Amino acid sequence: MSKYDDASWHYGSDFPEELPIKNGATHTGMFLNWCINNDFISEEFKEDHEEEIQSLKRRKITGAEFIMDFMDGKFSEYDLNDTGNAFAEDYYKDDTDFGNRFSSFADDYVNLFDTKAEENDYEYETFYHIEDTYENYDLMKQVIDYRFEEWKEYKGLV
């Protein structure tokens, strides 16, 4: 199994003690939320999480809450369908040809929220201090939508 991310990778030594461990999944949750809302999840994932998916789509829970509460903090290839995996392999993973040419998810995430913070005259202490909110998800969603269109062109799918 190829794991894209695991919250436990993040709440180790450099994770701020004052934050809940859920903050280690905020970024992953935003990507998963986008995948769910664009139907890039596997059939097995849909069957296993039918009620939770509806809660996420109704914005009763966030992507990070979904990952921590129903996926044991782990996000893997088994969660996505073929298109979702192809996009995640090129965009979510670090140091890929697509990421180097355009941008990776992590770079987009940091750049977006650093810019937002600067515009509001503050800065995030760490990557993990970015709030797990639907306001932030809606900002990140626009970036992922844009990257997905670039990715389709990159792959010759349009």
Short mmCIF file of C-alpha atoms in Angstrom, two decimals:
data_model
loop_
_atom_site.label_atom_id
_atom_site.label_comp_id
_atom_site.label_asym_id
_atom_site.label_seq_id
_atom_site.Cartn_x
_atom_site.Cartn_y
_atom_site.Cartn_z
CA MET A 1 0.00 0.00 0.00
CA SER A 2 1.31 3.40 -0.93
CA LYS A 3 0.49 5.91 1.76
CA TYR A 4 0.23 9.55 0.68
CA ASP A 5 0.15 10.93 4.18
CA ASP A 6 -0.28 9.99 7.80
CA ALA A 7 -1.06 12.49 10.54
CA SER A 8 1.37 10.67 12.83
CA TRP A 9 4.21 11.71 10.51
CA HIS A 10 3.42 15.29 11.44
CA TYR A 11 2.75 15.29 15.17
CA GLY A 12 6.21 14.05 16.06
CA SER A 13 9.19 16.04 17.32
CA ASP A 14 8.62 19.44 15.66
CA PHE A 15 4.84 19.51 16.14
CA PRO A 16 3.76 22.35 18.46
CA GLU A 17 2.74 20.95 21.85
CA GLU A 18 -0.11 23.42 22.28
CA LEU A 19 -1.97 22.23 19.18
CA PRO A 20 -4.38 19.29 18.95
CA ILE A 21 -3.01 16.37 16.91
CA LYS A 22 -5.85 16.93 14.43
CA ASN A 23 -3.82 19.88 13.13
CA GLY A 24 -1.38 17.34 11.70
CA ALA A 25 -4.13 16.39 9.24
CA THR A 26 -5.47 19.84 8.24
CA HIS A 27 -3.64 19.97 4.92
CA THR A 28 -4.40 16.34 4.06
CA GLY A 29 -8.02 16.87 5.00
CA MET A 30 -8.35 19.74 2.55
CA PHE A 31 -7.02 17.58 -0.28
CA LEU A 32 -9.25 14.64 0.70
CA ASN A 33 -12.27 16.96 0.93
CA TRP A 34 -11.57 18.14 -2.61
CA CYS A 35 -11.22 14.53 -3.82
CA ILE A 36 -14.51 13.52 -2.21
CA ASN A 37 -16.38 16.50 -3.63
CA ASN A 38 -14.99 15.79 -7.10
CA ASP A 39 -15.79 12.06 -6.89
CA PHE A 40 -12.17 10.94 -7.09
CA ILE A 41 -12.60 8.38 -4.32
CA SER A 42 -12.66 4.60 -4.68
CA GLU A 43 -15.87 2.58 -4.67
CA GLU A 44 -14.72 0.78 -1.52
CA PHE A 45 -14.12 4.11 0.20
CA LYS A 46 -17.63 5.25 -0.78
CA GLU A 47 -19.17 2.07 0.61
CA ASP A 48 -17.16 2.16 3.83
CA HIS A 49 -17.83 5.84 4.56
CA GLU A 50 -21.23 6.60 3.04
CA GLU A 51 -22.65 8.47 6.06
CA GLU A 52 -19.40 10.29 6.83
CA ILE A 53 -19.11 11.45 3.21
CA GLN A 54 -22.57 12.97 3.45
CA SER A 55 -21.59 14.76 6.68
CA LEU A 56 -18.50 16.14 4.96
CA LYS A 57 -20.45 17.27 1.90
CA ARG A 58 -22.95 19.03 4.19
CA ARG A 59 -19.97 20.65 5.96
CA LYS A 60 -20.86 19.15 9.32
CA ILE A 61 -17.28 17.84 9.60
CA THR A 62 -14.01 18.96 8.02
CA GLY A 63 -11.61 16.87 5.99
CA ALA A 64 -9.15 16.73 8.90
CA GLU A 65 -11.91 15.51 11.23
CA PHE A 66 -12.85 12.89 8.63
CA ILE A 67 -9.26 11.64 8.39
CA MET A 68 -8.67 11.57 12.13
CA ASP A 69 -12.06 10.14 13.15
CA PHE A 70 -12.72 7.64 10.35
CA MET A 71 -9.38 6.91 8.64
CA ASP A 72 -7.03 6.59 11.63
CA GLY A 73 -5.10 9.63 10.36
CA LYS A 74 -4.00 7.83 7.19
CA PHE A 75 -4.54 8.74 3.52
CA SER A 76 -3.54 6.14 0.91
CA GLU A 77 -3.99 4.99 -2.67
CA TYR A 78 -6.87 2.76 -1.55
CA ASP A 79 -8.95 5.83 -0.77
CA LEU A 80 -8.92 7.16 -4.35
CA ASN A 81 -10.01 6.00 -7.78
CA ASP A 82 -7.66 5.88 -10.79
CA THR A 83 -7.98 9.58 -11.64
CA GLY A 84 -7.64 10.62 -8.00
CA ASN A 85 -4.52 8.50 -7.60
CA ALA A 86 -2.95 9.78 -10.81
CA PHE A 87 -3.51 13.37 -9.70
CA ALA A 88 -2.31 12.69 -6.14
CA GLU A 89 0.83 10.97 -7.44
CA ASP A 90 1.72 14.06 -9.47
CA TYR A 91 0.42 16.87 -7.25
CA TYR A 92 0.08 15.72 -3.63
CA LYS A 93 3.40 13.90 -3.49
CA ASP A 94 6.55 16.01 -3.24
CA ASP A 95 9.28 16.31 -5.85
CA THR A 96 7.39 15.16 -8.94
CA ASP A 97 7.86 16.40 -12.49
CA PHE A 98 4.44 18.07 -12.40
CA GLY A 99 5.17 19.64 -9.02
CA ASN A 100 8.53 20.92 -10.19
CA ARG A 101 7.06 22.41 -13.36
CA PHE A 102 3.91 23.88 -11.84
CA SER A 103 3.62 23.45 -8.07
CA SER A 104 3.04 20.76 -5.47
CA PHE A 105 0.11 20.66 -3.08
CA ALA A 106 2.35 21.45 -0.08
CA ASP A 107 3.91 24.44 -1.84
CA ASP A 108 0.49 25.75 -2.89
CA TYR A 109 -0.84 25.26 0.65
CA VAL A 110 2.02 27.14 2.30
CA ASN A 111 2.10 29.91 -0.31
CA LEU A 112 -1.67 30.47 -0.17
CA PHE A 113 -1.87 30.73 3.60
CA ASP A 114 1.36 32.72 3.95
CA THR A 115 -0.09 35.23 1.47
CA LYS A 116 -3.41 35.29 3.34
CA ALA A 117 -1.59 35.90 6.62
CA GLU A 118 0.55 38.70 5.15
CA GLU A 119 -2.55 40.41 3.74
CA ASN A 120 -4.03 40.36 7.24
CA ASP A 121 -0.80 41.54 8.88
CA TYR A 122 0.13 38.35 10.71
CA GLU A 123 2.04 35.17 10.06
CA TYR A 124 1.48 31.56 10.96
CA GLU A 125 3.90 30.28 13.55
CA THR A 126 4.08 26.92 11.73
CA PHE A 127 2.41 24.98 8.92
CA TYR A 128 0.30 23.34 11.63
CA HIS A 129 -1.21 26.59 12.87
CA ILE A 130 -3.28 27.01 9.69
CA GLU A 131 -6.90 26.75 10.80
CA ASP A 132 -9.04 23.79 9.80
CA THR A 133 -12.02 25.83 8.58
CA TYR A 134 -14.29 25.80 5.57
CA GLU A 135 -13.22 29.38 4.84
CA ASN A 136 -9.67 28.09 4.39
CA TYR A 137 -10.83 25.01 2.50
CA ASP A 138 -12.75 27.22 0.06
CA LEU A 139 -9.56 29.19 -0.63
CA MET A 140 -7.50 26.04 -1.11
CA LYS A 141 -10.20 24.45 -3.26
CA GLN A 142 -9.76 27.21 -5.84
CA VAL A 143 -6.04 26.50 -6.03
CA ILE A 144 -6.56 22.73 -6.35
CA ASP A 145 -9.20 23.30 -9.05
CA TYR A 146 -6.69 25.41 -10.98
CA ARG A 147 -3.89 22.86 -10.56
CA PHE A 148 -6.22 20.07 -11.65
CA GLU A 149 -6.91 21.92 -14.91
CA GLU A 150 -3.15 22.41 -15.40
CA TRP A 151 -2.61 18.74 -14.63
CA LYS A 152 -5.17 17.63 -17.22
CA GLU A 153 -3.33 19.70 -19.84
CA TYR A 154 0.03 18.35 -18.63
CA LYS A 155 -1.30 14.79 -19.02
CA GLY A 156 -2.91 15.55 -22.39
CA LEU A 157 -6.41 14.86 -21.06
CA VAL A 158 -8.02 17.95 -22.61
#
